[in-house]
Amino acid sequence: WYDLVERGLRDQGAVEFENADGGTGLRLQNTSSAPPDNLEDIRASGPQESPLPTWIHQPPPSEPTPPSPLNPSRAETDDPPLRSPLGDDDGARFKRGLLIHRLLQTLPDLPADRWRQASQGYLALATHDLSDAEQLEIHHETLSVLQNPKLAVLFGPRSRAEVPLVGTVGSGTGMGIISAQIDRLVLTDSRVIIVDYKTNRPPPHDEADVAPQYLRQMALYRAALRGIYPATPVSAVLLWTDGPSAMWLSDQVLSPYEP
């Protein structure tokens, strides 16, 4: 492109010149053979003096400190003990938790009358290396959650899997930016529900025994969604795939962890 421009300038009669720093270039110029039009109007509307704005004499304001990024799913302390994939069950519970997580993520996107067939077909894949009894156990326990009337709202048509969440939580020096992915989000006309799956962990039987980092994670999710839906109540649910079982978290256990 440089050679094309140079050739075009020379074809039009451009001449070489030396600039102030000793470099050379090409200049294409034409002399004016007639005075400019409306010269009197230009002189009459010449530059007008006006006072400088006050900010010209002031130092610029300091740049605001950006909020600290928060990672709700990354614990600040050690995680609770896992069901080890190298345990005495040869990793069966570890694999089982991952499969239940996957089924709970994908089956609700299908019509309910296809859940059974899709679940059985997925679990029967040779890559999972499951016995008939293991397939049946995982299948029944997964459907027991999906078909539980008390949990129907979590998997209904107003719910979505793997929902990205970005928002600002807290205020002042405690403000932070949250960027996360919610396992399942339910948005109805009357409430918002956050569902987070916990896989391969011995689940507590009482919310008071839930690990603090999980409560902090759900409190941050809730705070971000309250900022997005300020007029809608936001609830949080932990769904333990080691069971599986669902635990609705009360305001009493979440409030101490709010930013």
mmCIF file of C-alpha atoms in Angstrom:
data_model
loop_
_atom_site.group_PDB
_atom_site.id
_atom_site.type_symbol
_atom_site.label_atom_id
_atom_site.label_comp_id
_atom_site.label_asym_id
_atom_site.label_seq_id
_atom_site.Cartn_x
_atom_site.Cartn_y
_atom_site.Cartn_z
ATOM 1 C CA TRP A 1 0.000 0.000 0.000
ATOM 2 C CA TYR A 2 2.920 2.373 0.672
ATOM 3 C CA ASP A 3 4.266 1.924 -2.852
ATOM 4 C CA LEU A 4 0.797 2.460 -4.299
ATOM 5 C CA VAL A 5 0.406 5.771 -2.451
ATOM 6 C CA GLU A 6 3.869 6.944 -3.481
ATOM 7 C CA ARG A 7 3.264 6.081 -7.143
ATOM 8 C CA GLY A 8 -0.091 7.850 -7.057
ATOM 9 C CA LEU A 9 1.417 11.013 -5.575
ATOM 10 C CA ARG A 10 4.254 11.134 -8.122
ATOM 11 C CA ASP A 11 1.785 10.610 -10.961
ATOM 12 C CA GLN A 12 -0.096 13.678 -9.734
ATOM 13 C CA GLY A 13 3.054 15.836 -9.679
ATOM 14 C CA ALA A 14 4.044 15.615 -6.025
ATOM 15 C CA VAL A 15 7.479 16.990 -5.204
ATOM 16 C CA GLU A 16 9.970 15.875 -2.584
ATOM 17 C CA PHE A 17 10.531 18.026 0.513
ATOM 18 C CA GLU A 18 12.556 17.874 3.703
ATOM 19 C CA ASN A 19 10.724 18.211 6.989
ATOM 20 C CA ALA A 20 11.944 19.767 10.236
ATOM 21 C CA ASP A 21 13.588 16.631 11.601
ATOM 22 C CA GLY A 22 15.574 15.962 8.431
ATOM 23 C CA GLY A 23 13.267 13.367 6.961
ATOM 24 C CA THR A 24 11.972 13.534 3.416
ATOM 25 C CA GLY A 25 8.525 13.108 1.990
ATOM 26 C CA LEU A 26 6.257 13.944 -0.926
ATOM 27 C CA ARG A 27 4.037 16.989 -1.042
ATOM 28 C CA LEU A 28 1.160 17.492 -3.430
ATOM 29 C CA GLN A 29 0.003 21.114 -3.555
ATOM 30 C CA ASN A 30 -1.906 23.546 -5.736
ATOM 31 C CA THR A 31 -1.842 27.306 -5.693
ATOM 32 C CA SER A 32 -5.126 29.178 -5.465
ATOM 33 C CA SER A 33 -5.856 31.287 -8.519
ATOM 34 C CA ALA A 34 -8.835 33.161 -7.026
ATOM 35 C CA PRO A 35 -9.480 34.805 -3.652
ATOM 36 C CA PRO A 36 -11.569 32.781 -1.205
ATOM 37 C CA ASP A 37 -15.312 33.288 -1.158
ATOM 38 C CA ASN A 38 -17.042 35.137 1.712
ATOM 39 C CA LEU A 39 -13.796 36.536 3.045
ATOM 40 C CA GLU A 40 -15.614 39.395 4.789
ATOM 41 C CA ASP A 41 -17.962 36.962 6.553
ATOM 42 C CA ILE A 42 -14.978 34.979 7.732
ATOM 43 C CA ARG A 43 -13.315 38.083 9.148
ATOM 44 C CA ALA A 44 -16.537 39.187 10.861
ATOM 45 C CA SER A 45 -16.958 35.801 12.559
ATOM 46 C CA GLY A 46 -13.340 35.488 13.558
ATOM 47 C CA PRO A 47 -12.173 34.015 16.849
ATOM 48 C CA GLN A 48 -13.947 35.347 19.909
ATOM 49 C CA GLU A 49 -12.305 35.531 23.276
ATOM 50 C CA SER A 50 -14.030 33.575 26.041
ATOM 51 C CA PRO A 51 -12.990 32.789 29.605
ATOM 52 C CA LEU A 52 -11.316 29.463 30.236
ATOM 53 C CA PRO A 53 -13.314 26.885 32.184
ATOM 54 C CA THR A 54 -12.471 26.654 35.869
ATOM 55 C CA TRP A 55 -11.294 23.059 35.590
ATOM 56 C CA ILE A 56 -8.373 24.147 33.401
ATOM 57 C CA HIS A 57 -6.571 25.453 36.525
ATOM 58 C CA GLN A 58 -7.350 22.430 38.718
ATOM 59 C CA PRO A 59 -5.539 19.092 38.930
ATOM 60 C CA PRO A 60 -7.504 16.199 37.478
ATOM 61 C CA PRO A 61 -9.435 14.069 39.974
ATOM 62 C CA SER A 62 -7.860 10.773 40.975
ATOM 63 C CA GLU A 63 -8.983 7.688 39.112
ATOM 64 C CA PRO A 64 -11.525 5.630 41.075
ATOM 65 C CA THR A 65 -10.207 2.375 42.456
ATOM 66 C CA PRO A 66 -11.978 -0.457 40.643
ATOM 67 C CA PRO A 67 -13.904 -2.888 42.835
ATOM 68 C CA SER A 68 -12.063 -6.057 43.767
ATOM 69 C CA PRO A 69 -13.065 -9.135 41.761
ATOM 70 C CA LEU A 70 -14.775 -11.852 43.776
ATOM 71 C CA ASN A 71 -14.911 -15.536 42.960
ATOM 72 C CA PRO A 72 -17.791 -16.985 44.987
ATOM 73 C CA SER A 73 -17.086 -20.592 44.096
ATOM 74 C CA ARG A 74 -13.407 -20.350 45.100
ATOM 75 C CA ALA A 75 -13.148 -20.804 48.820
ATOM 76 C CA GLU A 76 -10.884 -18.621 50.979
ATOM 77 C CA THR A 77 -10.395 -21.611 53.263
ATOM 78 C CA ASP A 78 -10.079 -25.325 52.650
ATOM 79 C CA ASP A 79 -13.089 -27.087 51.187
ATOM 80 C CA PRO A 80 -14.972 -29.658 53.233
ATOM 81 C CA PRO A 81 -13.723 -33.202 52.700
ATOM 82 C CA LEU A 82 -14.599 -34.758 49.364
ATOM 83 C CA ARG A 83 -15.740 -38.233 48.540
ATOM 84 C CA SER A 84 -12.398 -39.280 47.135
ATOM 85 C CA PRO A 85 -12.406 -40.886 43.674
ATOM 86 C CA LEU A 86 -9.617 -43.097 45.049
ATOM 87 C CA GLY A 87 -11.620 -44.292 48.060
ATOM 88 C CA ASP A 88 -12.502 -47.829 49.004
ATOM 89 C CA ASP A 89 -15.483 -47.788 46.622
ATOM 90 C CA ASP A 90 -13.158 -47.461 43.593
ATOM 91 C CA GLY A 91 -14.526 -44.013 42.786
ATOM 92 C CA ALA A 92 -18.142 -45.149 42.411
ATOM 93 C CA ARG A 93 -19.623 -42.330 44.523
ATOM 94 C CA PHE A 94 -17.423 -39.764 42.789
ATOM 95 C CA LYS A 95 -18.598 -40.913 39.369
ATOM 96 C CA ARG A 96 -22.174 -41.162 40.624
ATOM 97 C CA GLY A 97 -22.168 -37.530 41.780
ATOM 98 C CA LEU A 98 -20.858 -36.268 38.448
ATOM 99 C CA LEU A 99 -23.477 -38.239 36.515
ATOM 100 C CA ILE A 100 -26.332 -36.976 38.695
ATOM 101 C CA HIS A 101 -25.056 -33.417 38.263
ATOM 102 C CA ARG A 102 -25.052 -33.861 34.489
ATOM 103 C CA LEU A 103 -28.544 -35.354 34.422
ATOM 104 C CA LEU A 104 -29.984 -32.623 36.642
ATOM 105 C CA GLN A 105 -28.427 -30.065 34.312
ATOM 106 C CA THR A 106 -29.728 -31.482 31.031
ATOM 107 C CA LEU A 107 -32.933 -33.464 31.619
ATOM 108 C CA PRO A 108 -35.115 -30.452 32.569
ATOM 109 C CA ASP A 109 -34.535 -29.034 29.077
ATOM 110 C CA LEU A 110 -36.410 -32.037 27.666
ATOM 111 C CA PRO A 111 -40.136 -32.751 27.922
ATOM 112 C CA ALA A 112 -40.893 -34.668 31.127
ATOM 113 C CA ASP A 113 -42.124 -37.683 29.184
ATOM 114 C CA ARG A 114 -38.618 -38.099 27.705
ATOM 115 C CA TRP A 115 -36.698 -37.964 31.011
ATOM 116 C CA ARG A 116 -36.808 -41.697 31.599
ATOM 117 C CA GLN A 117 -35.623 -42.667 28.123
ATOM 118 C CA ALA A 118 -32.917 -39.983 28.004
ATOM 119 C CA SER A 119 -31.617 -40.843 31.478
ATOM 120 C CA GLN A 120 -31.467 -44.558 30.780
ATOM 121 C CA GLY A 121 -29.797 -44.035 27.407
ATOM 122 C CA TYR A 122 -27.168 -41.709 28.871
ATOM 123 C CA LEU A 123 -26.331 -43.981 31.798
ATOM 124 C CA ALA A 124 -26.096 -47.018 29.521
ATOM 125 C CA LEU A 125 -23.229 -45.491 27.511
ATOM 126 C CA ALA A 126 -20.224 -47.773 27.584
ATOM 127 C CA THR A 127 -17.929 -44.903 28.565
ATOM 128 C CA HIS A 128 -19.569 -44.768 32.025
ATOM 129 C CA ASP A 129 -18.850 -48.455 32.671
ATOM 130 C CA LEU A 130 -21.880 -48.870 34.976
ATOM 131 C CA SER A 131 -23.528 -52.104 35.917
ATOM 132 C CA ASP A 132 -27.270 -52.492 35.398
ATOM 133 C CA ALA A 133 -27.813 -52.032 39.136
ATOM 134 C CA GLU A 134 -25.716 -48.844 39.228
ATOM 135 C CA GLN A 135 -27.558 -47.409 36.231
ATOM 136 C CA LEU A 136 -30.891 -48.137 37.846
ATOM 137 C CA GLU A 137 -29.878 -46.587 41.181
ATOM 138 C CA ILE A 138 -28.626 -43.344 39.627
ATOM 139 C CA HIS A 139 -31.627 -43.182 37.309
ATOM 140 C CA HIS A 140 -34.159 -43.585 40.135
ATOM 141 C CA GLU A 141 -32.430 -41.139 42.484
ATOM 142 C CA THR A 142 -32.165 -38.471 39.786
ATOM 143 C CA LEU A 143 -35.806 -38.772 38.787
ATOM 144 C CA SER A 144 -36.817 -38.748 42.446
ATOM 145 C CA VAL A 145 -35.481 -35.188 42.570
ATOM 146 C CA LEU A 146 -36.897 -34.052 39.227
ATOM 147 C CA GLN A 147 -40.338 -35.527 39.961
ATOM 148 C CA ASN A 148 -40.553 -34.322 43.567
ATOM 149 C CA PRO A 149 -43.564 -31.944 43.674
ATOM 150 C CA LYS A 150 -41.827 -29.777 46.295
ATOM 151 C CA LEU A 151 -38.905 -29.228 43.913
ATOM 152 C CA ALA A 152 -40.877 -28.881 40.683
ATOM 153 C CA VAL A 153 -40.308 -25.119 40.561
ATOM 154 C CA LEU A 154 -36.530 -25.693 40.372
ATOM 155 C CA PHE A 155 -36.802 -27.598 37.101
ATOM 156 C CA GLY A 156 -39.837 -26.021 35.473
ATOM 157 C CA PRO A 157 -40.092 -23.968 32.273
ATOM 158 C CA ARG A 158 -39.032 -20.786 34.110
ATOM 159 C CA SER A 159 -35.653 -22.291 35.025
ATOM 160 C CA ARG A 160 -32.345 -22.338 33.158
ATOM 161 C CA ALA A 161 -29.088 -24.284 33.586
ATOM 162 C CA GLU A 162 -25.555 -22.838 33.682
ATOM 163 C CA VAL A 163 -26.510 -19.165 33.862
ATOM 164 C CA PRO A 164 -23.635 -16.623 33.826
ATOM 165 C CA LEU A 165 -23.848 -13.954 36.524
ATOM 166 C CA VAL A 166 -21.946 -10.665 36.586
ATOM 167 C CA GLY A 167 -22.700 -7.895 39.052
ATOM 168 C CA THR A 168 -21.462 -5.529 41.748
ATOM 169 C CA VAL A 169 -21.979 -6.337 45.407
ATOM 170 C CA GLY A 170 -21.258 -4.453 48.609
ATOM 171 C CA SER A 171 -20.511 -0.750 48.922
ATOM 172 C CA GLY A 172 -17.644 1.617 49.616
ATOM 173 C CA THR A 173 -14.317 -0.063 50.281
ATOM 174 C CA GLY A 174 -16.109 -3.402 50.551
ATOM 175 C CA MET A 175 -17.457 -3.248 47.008
ATOM 176 C CA GLY A 176 -16.542 -6.078 44.682
ATOM 177 C CA ILE A 177 -17.346 -7.441 41.243
ATOM 178 C CA ILE A 178 -18.777 -10.926 41.063
ATOM 179 C CA SER A 179 -18.399 -13.124 37.995
ATOM 180 C CA ALA A 180 -19.785 -16.624 38.290
ATOM 181 C CA GLN A 181 -21.848 -19.354 36.697
ATOM 182 C CA ILE A 182 -24.990 -20.485 38.497
ATOM 183 C CA ASP A 183 -25.837 -24.165 38.148
ATOM 184 C CA ARG A 184 -29.539 -23.386 37.847
ATOM 185 C CA LEU A 185 -31.559 -20.172 38.025
ATOM 186 C CA VAL A 186 -35.311 -19.901 38.409
ATOM 187 C CA LEU A 187 -37.001 -16.619 37.537
ATOM 188 C CA THR A 188 -40.748 -16.330 38.075
ATOM 189 C CA ASP A 189 -43.031 -13.324 38.436
ATOM 190 C CA SER A 190 -42.870 -13.565 42.224
ATOM 191 C CA ARG A 191 -39.335 -14.746 43.072
ATOM 192 C CA VAL A 192 -35.824 -15.637 41.985
ATOM 193 C CA ILE A 193 -34.262 -18.944 43.065
ATOM 194 C CA ILE A 194 -30.563 -19.809 42.903
ATOM 195 C CA VAL A 195 -29.728 -23.518 42.763
ATOM 196 C CA ASP A 196 -26.168 -24.693 43.280
ATOM 197 C CA TYR A 197 -25.167 -28.349 42.959
ATOM 198 C CA LYS A 198 -22.673 -29.792 45.405
ATOM 199 C CA THR A 199 -21.164 -32.983 44.051
ATOM 200 C CA ASN A 200 -19.228 -35.773 45.774
ATOM 201 C CA ARG A 201 -19.453 -34.336 49.279
ATOM 202 C CA PRO A 202 -21.109 -35.891 52.351
ATOM 203 C CA PRO A 203 -24.101 -33.535 52.710
ATOM 204 C CA PRO A 204 -25.019 -32.071 56.101
ATOM 205 C CA HIS A 205 -28.496 -32.730 57.405
ATOM 206 C CA ASP A 206 -28.976 -29.236 58.816
ATOM 207 C CA GLU A 207 -28.240 -25.848 57.239
ATOM 208 C CA ALA A 208 -26.388 -24.832 60.397
ATOM 209 C CA ASP A 209 -23.756 -27.424 59.476
ATOM 210 C CA VAL A 210 -23.184 -26.161 55.929
ATOM 211 C CA ALA A 211 -19.576 -25.125 55.292
ATOM 212 C CA PRO A 212 -19.070 -21.333 55.671
ATOM 213 C CA GLN A 213 -17.554 -21.020 52.190
ATOM 214 C CA TYR A 214 -20.741 -22.439 50.661
ATOM 215 C CA LEU A 215 -22.842 -19.981 52.620
ATOM 216 C CA ARG A 216 -20.591 -17.124 51.506
ATOM 217 C CA GLN A 217 -20.886 -18.282 47.903
ATOM 218 C CA MET A 218 -24.696 -18.337 48.034
ATOM 219 C CA ALA A 219 -24.818 -15.022 49.912
ATOM 220 C CA LEU A 220 -22.763 -13.382 47.140
ATOM 221 C CA TYR A 221 -24.999 -14.866 44.461
ATOM 222 C CA ARG A 222 -28.041 -13.594 46.300
ATOM 223 C CA ALA A 223 -26.578 -10.113 46.787
ATOM 224 C CA ALA A 224 -25.759 -9.796 43.067
ATOM 225 C CA LEU A 225 -29.220 -10.946 42.006
ATOM 226 C CA ARG A 226 -30.889 -8.606 44.493
ATOM 227 C CA GLY A 227 -29.105 -5.777 42.705
ATOM 228 C CA ILE A 228 -30.511 -6.988 39.377
ATOM 229 C CA TYR A 229 -34.024 -7.721 40.709
ATOM 230 C CA PRO A 230 -34.436 -5.292 43.639
ATOM 231 C CA ALA A 231 -38.209 -5.768 43.878
ATOM 232 C CA THR A 232 -38.169 -9.589 43.788
ATOM 233 C CA PRO A 233 -37.359 -11.916 46.722
ATOM 234 C CA VAL A 234 -34.289 -14.090 46.085
ATOM 235 C CA SER A 235 -33.987 -17.595 47.566
ATOM 236 C CA ALA A 236 -31.006 -19.949 47.595
ATOM 237 C CA VAL A 237 -30.973 -23.743 47.407
ATOM 238 C CA LEU A 238 -28.120 -26.216 47.762
ATOM 239 C CA LEU A 239 -28.790 -29.431 45.888
ATOM 240 C CA TRP A 240 -26.554 -32.199 47.188
ATOM 241 C CA THR A 241 -25.946 -34.852 44.557
ATOM 242 C CA ASP A 242 -24.707 -37.206 47.273
ATOM 243 C CA GLY A 243 -28.200 -38.285 48.198
ATOM 244 C CA PRO A 244 -29.487 -36.450 46.307
ATOM 245 C CA SER A 245 -31.305 -33.900 48.472
ATOM 246 C CA ALA A 246 -32.217 -30.213 48.330
ATOM 247 C CA MET A 247 -31.641 -27.721 51.146
ATOM 248 C CA TRP A 248 -33.333 -24.312 51.163
ATOM 249 C CA LEU A 249 -31.087 -21.811 52.932
ATOM 250 C CA SER A 250 -32.738 -19.388 55.310
ATOM 251 C CA ASP A 251 -32.016 -15.689 55.620
ATOM 252 C CA GLN A 252 -30.716 -16.416 59.100
ATOM 253 C CA VAL A 253 -27.742 -18.463 57.847
ATOM 254 C CA LEU A 254 -26.992 -16.311 54.771
ATOM 255 C CA SER A 255 -27.180 -12.787 56.200
ATOM 256 C CA PRO A 256 -23.898 -12.995 58.197
ATOM 257 C CA TYR A 257 -22.046 -13.688 54.931
ATOM 258 C CA GLU A 258 -23.486 -10.828 52.873
ATOM 259 C CA PRO A 259 -20.920 -8.344 51.527
#
